[in-house]
Coordinates of C-alpha atoms in Angstrom, one line a residue:
X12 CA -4.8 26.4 16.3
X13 CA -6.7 24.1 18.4
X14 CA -6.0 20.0 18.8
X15 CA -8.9 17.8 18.7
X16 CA -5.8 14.8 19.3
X17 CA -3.1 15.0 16.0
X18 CA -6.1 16.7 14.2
X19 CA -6.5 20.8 13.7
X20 CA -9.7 21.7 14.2
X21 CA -11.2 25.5 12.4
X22 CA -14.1 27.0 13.1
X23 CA -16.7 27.6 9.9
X24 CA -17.7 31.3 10.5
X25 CA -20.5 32.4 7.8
X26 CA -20.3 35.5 6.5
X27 CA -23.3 36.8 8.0
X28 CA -26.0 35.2 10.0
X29 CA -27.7 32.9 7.6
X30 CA -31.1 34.1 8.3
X31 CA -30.7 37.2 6.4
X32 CA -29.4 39.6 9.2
X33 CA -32.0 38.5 12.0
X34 CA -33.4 35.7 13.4
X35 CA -36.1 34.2 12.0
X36 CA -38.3 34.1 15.2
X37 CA -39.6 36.5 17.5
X38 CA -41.6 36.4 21.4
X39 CA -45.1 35.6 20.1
X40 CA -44.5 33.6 17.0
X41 CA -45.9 30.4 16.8
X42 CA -43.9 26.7 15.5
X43 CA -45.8 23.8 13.5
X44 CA -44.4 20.7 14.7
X45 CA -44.9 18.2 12.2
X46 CA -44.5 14.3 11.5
X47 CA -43.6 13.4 8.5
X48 CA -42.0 10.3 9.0
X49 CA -42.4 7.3 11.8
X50 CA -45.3 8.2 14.1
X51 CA -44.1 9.1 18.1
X52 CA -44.8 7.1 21.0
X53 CA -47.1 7.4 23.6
X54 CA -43.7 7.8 26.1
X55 CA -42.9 10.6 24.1
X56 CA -45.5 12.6 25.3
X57 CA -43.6 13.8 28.6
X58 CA -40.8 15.0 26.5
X59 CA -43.0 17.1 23.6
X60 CA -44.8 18.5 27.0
X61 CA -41.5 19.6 28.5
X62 CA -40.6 20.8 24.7
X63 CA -43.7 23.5 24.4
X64 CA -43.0 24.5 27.9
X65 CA -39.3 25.0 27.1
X66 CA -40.3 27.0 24.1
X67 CA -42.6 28.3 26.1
X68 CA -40.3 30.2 28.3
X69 CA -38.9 32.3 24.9
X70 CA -42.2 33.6 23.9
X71 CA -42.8 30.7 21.2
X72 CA -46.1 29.5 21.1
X73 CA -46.6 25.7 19.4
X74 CA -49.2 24.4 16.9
X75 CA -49.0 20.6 16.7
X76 CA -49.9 18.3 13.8
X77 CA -52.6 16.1 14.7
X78 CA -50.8 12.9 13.3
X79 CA -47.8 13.3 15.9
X80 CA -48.7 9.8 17.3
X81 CA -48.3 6.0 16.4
X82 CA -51.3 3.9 16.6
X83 CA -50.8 0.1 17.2
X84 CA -48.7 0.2 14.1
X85 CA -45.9 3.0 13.0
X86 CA -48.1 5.0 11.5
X87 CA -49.5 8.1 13.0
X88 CA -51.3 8.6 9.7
X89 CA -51.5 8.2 5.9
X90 CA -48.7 9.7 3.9
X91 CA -51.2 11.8 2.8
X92 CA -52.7 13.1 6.0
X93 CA -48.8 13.7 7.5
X94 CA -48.1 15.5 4.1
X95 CA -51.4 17.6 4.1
X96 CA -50.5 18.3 8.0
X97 CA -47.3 20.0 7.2
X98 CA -49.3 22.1 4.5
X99 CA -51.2 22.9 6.7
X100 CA -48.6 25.1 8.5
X101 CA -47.2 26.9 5.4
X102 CA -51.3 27.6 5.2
X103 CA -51.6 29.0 8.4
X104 CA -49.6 32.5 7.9
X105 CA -49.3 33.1 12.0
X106 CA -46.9 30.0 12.1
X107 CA -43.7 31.3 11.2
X108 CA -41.8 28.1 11.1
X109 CA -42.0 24.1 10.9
X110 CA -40.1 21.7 13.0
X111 CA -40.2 17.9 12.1
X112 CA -39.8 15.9 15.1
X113 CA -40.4 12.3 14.2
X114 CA -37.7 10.0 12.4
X115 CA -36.9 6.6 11.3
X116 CA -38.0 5.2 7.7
X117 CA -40.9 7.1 6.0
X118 CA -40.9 10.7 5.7
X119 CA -40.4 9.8 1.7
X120 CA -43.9 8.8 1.8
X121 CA -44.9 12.2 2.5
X122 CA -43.3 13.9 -1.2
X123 CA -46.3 13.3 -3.5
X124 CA -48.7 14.8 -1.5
X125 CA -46.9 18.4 -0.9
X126 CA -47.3 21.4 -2.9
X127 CA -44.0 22.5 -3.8
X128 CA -45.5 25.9 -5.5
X129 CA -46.4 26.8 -2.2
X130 CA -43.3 26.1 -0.1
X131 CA -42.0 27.8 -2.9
X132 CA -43.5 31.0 -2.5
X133 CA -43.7 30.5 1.0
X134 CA -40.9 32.1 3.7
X135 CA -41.1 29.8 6.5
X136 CA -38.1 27.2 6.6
X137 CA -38.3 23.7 7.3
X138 CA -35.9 21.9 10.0
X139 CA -36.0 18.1 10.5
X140 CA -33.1 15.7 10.5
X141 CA -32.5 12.0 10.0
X142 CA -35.3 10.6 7.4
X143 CA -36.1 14.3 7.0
X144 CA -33.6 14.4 5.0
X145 CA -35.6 12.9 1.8
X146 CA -37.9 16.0 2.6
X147 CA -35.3 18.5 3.0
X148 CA -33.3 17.7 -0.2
X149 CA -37.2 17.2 -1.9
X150 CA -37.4 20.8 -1.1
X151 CA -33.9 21.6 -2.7
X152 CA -34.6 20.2 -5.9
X153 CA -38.4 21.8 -6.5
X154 CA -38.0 25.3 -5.0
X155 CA -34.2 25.9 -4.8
X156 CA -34.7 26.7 -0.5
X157 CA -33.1 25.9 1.8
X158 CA -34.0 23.9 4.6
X159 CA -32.0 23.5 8.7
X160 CA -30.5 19.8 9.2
X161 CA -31.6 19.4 13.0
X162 CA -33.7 18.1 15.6
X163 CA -35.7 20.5 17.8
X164 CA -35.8 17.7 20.4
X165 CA -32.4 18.5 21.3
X166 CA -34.3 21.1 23.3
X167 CA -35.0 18.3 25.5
X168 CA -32.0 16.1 25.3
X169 CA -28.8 15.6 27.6
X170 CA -27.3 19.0 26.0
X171 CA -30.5 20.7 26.3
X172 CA -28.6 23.8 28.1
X173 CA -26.0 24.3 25.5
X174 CA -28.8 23.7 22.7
X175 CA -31.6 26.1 24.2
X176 CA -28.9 29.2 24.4
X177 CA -27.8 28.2 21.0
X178 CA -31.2 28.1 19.6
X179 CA -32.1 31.4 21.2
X180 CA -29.3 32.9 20.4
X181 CA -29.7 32.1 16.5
X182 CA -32.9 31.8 15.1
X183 CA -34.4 34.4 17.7
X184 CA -31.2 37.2 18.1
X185 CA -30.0 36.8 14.7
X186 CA -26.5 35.0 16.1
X187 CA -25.1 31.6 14.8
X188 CA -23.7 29.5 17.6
X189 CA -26.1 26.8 16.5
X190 CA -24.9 27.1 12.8
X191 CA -21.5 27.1 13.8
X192 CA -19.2 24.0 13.8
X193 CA -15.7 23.0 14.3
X194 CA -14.0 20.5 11.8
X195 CA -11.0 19.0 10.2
X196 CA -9.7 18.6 6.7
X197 CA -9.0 14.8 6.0
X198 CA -7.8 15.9 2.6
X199 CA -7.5 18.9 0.6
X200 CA -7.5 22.7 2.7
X201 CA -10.5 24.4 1.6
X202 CA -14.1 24.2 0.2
X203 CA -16.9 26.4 -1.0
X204 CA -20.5 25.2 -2.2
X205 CA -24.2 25.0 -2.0
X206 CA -24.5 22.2 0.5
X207 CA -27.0 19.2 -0.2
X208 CA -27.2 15.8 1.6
X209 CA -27.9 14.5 5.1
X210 CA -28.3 11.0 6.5
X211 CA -26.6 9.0 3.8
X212 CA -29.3 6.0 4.2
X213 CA -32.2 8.5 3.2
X214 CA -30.8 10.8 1.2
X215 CA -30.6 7.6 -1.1
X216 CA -33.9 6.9 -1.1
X217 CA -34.0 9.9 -3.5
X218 CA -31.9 8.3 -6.4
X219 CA -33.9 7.9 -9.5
X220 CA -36.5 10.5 -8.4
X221 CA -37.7 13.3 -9.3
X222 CA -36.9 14.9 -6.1
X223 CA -32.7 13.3 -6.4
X224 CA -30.8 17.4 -6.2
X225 CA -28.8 18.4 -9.5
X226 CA -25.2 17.5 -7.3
X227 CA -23.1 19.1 -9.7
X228 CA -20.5 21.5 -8.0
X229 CA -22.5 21.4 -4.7
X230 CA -20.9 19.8 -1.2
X231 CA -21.9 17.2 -0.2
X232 CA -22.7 16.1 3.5
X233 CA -23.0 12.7 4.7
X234 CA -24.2 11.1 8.3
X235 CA -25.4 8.1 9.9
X236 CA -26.7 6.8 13.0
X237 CA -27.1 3.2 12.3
X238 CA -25.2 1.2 10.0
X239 CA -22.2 -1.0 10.1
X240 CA -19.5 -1.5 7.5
X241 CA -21.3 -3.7 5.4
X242 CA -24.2 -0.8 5.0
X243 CA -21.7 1.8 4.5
X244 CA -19.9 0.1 2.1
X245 CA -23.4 -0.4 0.2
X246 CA -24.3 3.4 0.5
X247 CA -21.1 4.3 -0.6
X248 CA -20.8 2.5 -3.5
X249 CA -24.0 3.7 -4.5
X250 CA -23.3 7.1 -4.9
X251 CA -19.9 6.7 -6.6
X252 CA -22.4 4.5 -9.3
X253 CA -24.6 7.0 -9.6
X254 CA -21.7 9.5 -10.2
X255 CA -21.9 11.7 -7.3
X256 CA -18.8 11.5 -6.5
X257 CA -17.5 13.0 -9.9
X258 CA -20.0 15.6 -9.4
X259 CA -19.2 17.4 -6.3
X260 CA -16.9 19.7 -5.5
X261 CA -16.6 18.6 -2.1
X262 CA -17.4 16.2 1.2
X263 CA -18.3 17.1 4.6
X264 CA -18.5 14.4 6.7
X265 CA -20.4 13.9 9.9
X266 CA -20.8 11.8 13.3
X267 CA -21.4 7.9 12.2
X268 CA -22.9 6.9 15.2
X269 CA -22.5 3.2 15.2
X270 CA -19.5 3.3 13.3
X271 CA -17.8 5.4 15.9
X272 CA -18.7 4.3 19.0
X273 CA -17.7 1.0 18.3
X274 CA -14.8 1.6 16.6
X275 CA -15.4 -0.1 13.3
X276 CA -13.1 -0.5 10.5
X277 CA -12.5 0.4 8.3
X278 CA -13.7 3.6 8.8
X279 CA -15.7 5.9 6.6
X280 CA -13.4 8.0 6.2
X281 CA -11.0 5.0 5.2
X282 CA -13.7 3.5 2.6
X283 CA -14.1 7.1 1.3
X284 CA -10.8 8.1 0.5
X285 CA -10.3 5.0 -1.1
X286 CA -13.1 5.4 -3.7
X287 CA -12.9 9.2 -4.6
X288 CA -10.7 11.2 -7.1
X289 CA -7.6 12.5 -5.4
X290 CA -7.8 16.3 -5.6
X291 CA -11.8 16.4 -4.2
X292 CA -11.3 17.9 -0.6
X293 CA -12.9 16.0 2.3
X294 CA -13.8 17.6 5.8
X295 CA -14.7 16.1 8.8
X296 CA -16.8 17.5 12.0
X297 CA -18.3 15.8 15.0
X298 CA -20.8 18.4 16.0
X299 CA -23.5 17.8 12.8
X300 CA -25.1 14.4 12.9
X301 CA -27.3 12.4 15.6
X302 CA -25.6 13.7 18.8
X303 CA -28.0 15.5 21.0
X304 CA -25.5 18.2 20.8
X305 CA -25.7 18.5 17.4
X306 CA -25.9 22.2 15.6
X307 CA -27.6 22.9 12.4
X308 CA -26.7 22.7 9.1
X309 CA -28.6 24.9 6.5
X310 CA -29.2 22.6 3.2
X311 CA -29.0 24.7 0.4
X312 CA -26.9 27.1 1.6
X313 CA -23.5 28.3 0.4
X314 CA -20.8 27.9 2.4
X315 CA -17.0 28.0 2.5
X316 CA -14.9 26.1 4.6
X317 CA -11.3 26.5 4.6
X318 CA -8.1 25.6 6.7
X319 CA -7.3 27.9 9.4
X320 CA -4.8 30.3 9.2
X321 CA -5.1 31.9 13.0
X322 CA -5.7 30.1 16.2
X323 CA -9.5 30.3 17.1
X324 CA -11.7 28.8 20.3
X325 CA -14.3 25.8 19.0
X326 CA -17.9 27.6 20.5
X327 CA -19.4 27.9 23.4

């Protein structure tokens, strides 16, 4: 089995490929890129440009919300003029898919202004990450779908390579290299569960909403970019209060930036074991969180996760 230092690392292989036997995009197809949370920056534009071409280069054609871009403040628009943007694409029937690429604090802004009924009946799937993560599980809750944990911009980041052939080879082949991750078990050996969560600071920005998910049985998945001890301790806390953590049947855990790369303690994985009952299994992977060589994890879906009984590669 492979060594990621003292810790065994397996290899969470689906079943099939989680888009239903094929990918979910073809040459010709075109994206919505929305922005449903902080507005971009004007030096963003160079990136977005070398984005389209890149998408370009697969056959994907891409439809852009006109409230990409901050003004003087972080708005790009009102909640409701981001939120009626991304209707806009499950309108539009040639866009065949919607990728958020903004983050940072307001995507939560956007929730009373979307029509659930439609996303609902609609078969397009959502991808964001970070503060997307209030819209993600939002869509959880109302329509029971399933939404993709990642950032497209990835496309353009320092992994771009590895993260173009993955994307490619996933949502256009039908493959799932990008929904494929390597992990360890911190306690416990196996786990199996609709998946909810995301970034643990937004995700909680759900609590006492309509839109909070039913976490009963489900997995849960935590990250963070930002954030120190203090914060994680706060977020932490806040979902053992709430009862979450009597509620789920199990944790994945991934990247803490901040936490990490500093090497703050205690750790999360310290302050978590501490505060959970002693038979709920808890998994850890480093390939699901901020990196730009992060992969995608489907919220909503069902997946099982179990110790590794052969040796296997980590992917490609």
């Amino acid at each position: 089995m492979p060594e990621n230092g003292n810790r065994r690392i397996k290899i969470m292989e689906p079943g099939e490929n989680l888009y239903m036997g094929g990918g979910i995009l073809r040459r010709g197809d075109r994206v919505g890129l929305s922005c449903c949370s902080n507005g971009l920056l004007e030096a963003d534009k160079g990136s977005l440009e070398l984005l389209k071409e890149r998408l370009a280069l697969i056959g994907l054609e891409t439809v852009e919300s006109p409230f990409l871009y901050r003004g003087v403040t972080a708005f790009s628009g009102t909640g409701t003029q981001r939120a009626h943007a991304l209707m806009d694409f499950y309108r539009d029937e040639t866009v065949k898919a919607v990728f958020d690429v903004s983050g940072g604090d307001m995507a939560n802004e956007v929730l009373t202004d979307l029509d659930f009924e439609m996303i609902s009946a609609s078969d397009k799937i959502f991808f964001g990450y970070s503060d997307l993560t209030t819209v993600i599980n939002a869509i959880y809750t109302k329509t029971g779908k399933k939404s993709g944990l990642y950032q497209l911009r990835n496309l353009t980041g320092p992994c771009w390579q590895e993260q173009f052939s993955q994307f490619r080879e996933t949502l256009m082949e039908g493959g799932s290299m990008l929904n494929n991750f390597s992990f360890h078990f911190l306690r416990g050996t196996r786990m199996e569960g609709t998946v909810l969560g995301g970034n643990i600071r937004c995700l909680l920005k759900l609590a006492g909403t309509q839109y909070w998910p039913d976490f009963t049985g489900k997995l849960l998945f935590l990250e963070c970019n930002g954030g120190e001890v203090p914060q994680i301790v706060a977020y932490l806390n806040q979902l053992s209060q709430i009862g979450v953590f009597c509620q789920i049947s199990g944790i994945l855990l991934g990247t803490f930036s901040r936490m990490e790369s500093r090497g703050l303690h205690p750790t999360v994985e310290e302050q978590l074991l501490r505060m959970i009952r002693p038979e709920l299994s808890v998994a850890k992977t480093f390939q699901i969180g901020h990196g730009s060589d992060s992969r995608c994890l489907m919220i909503g879906d069902h997946i099982r996760i179990h110790q590794a009984l052969q040796e296997q590669k980590p992917p490609a």
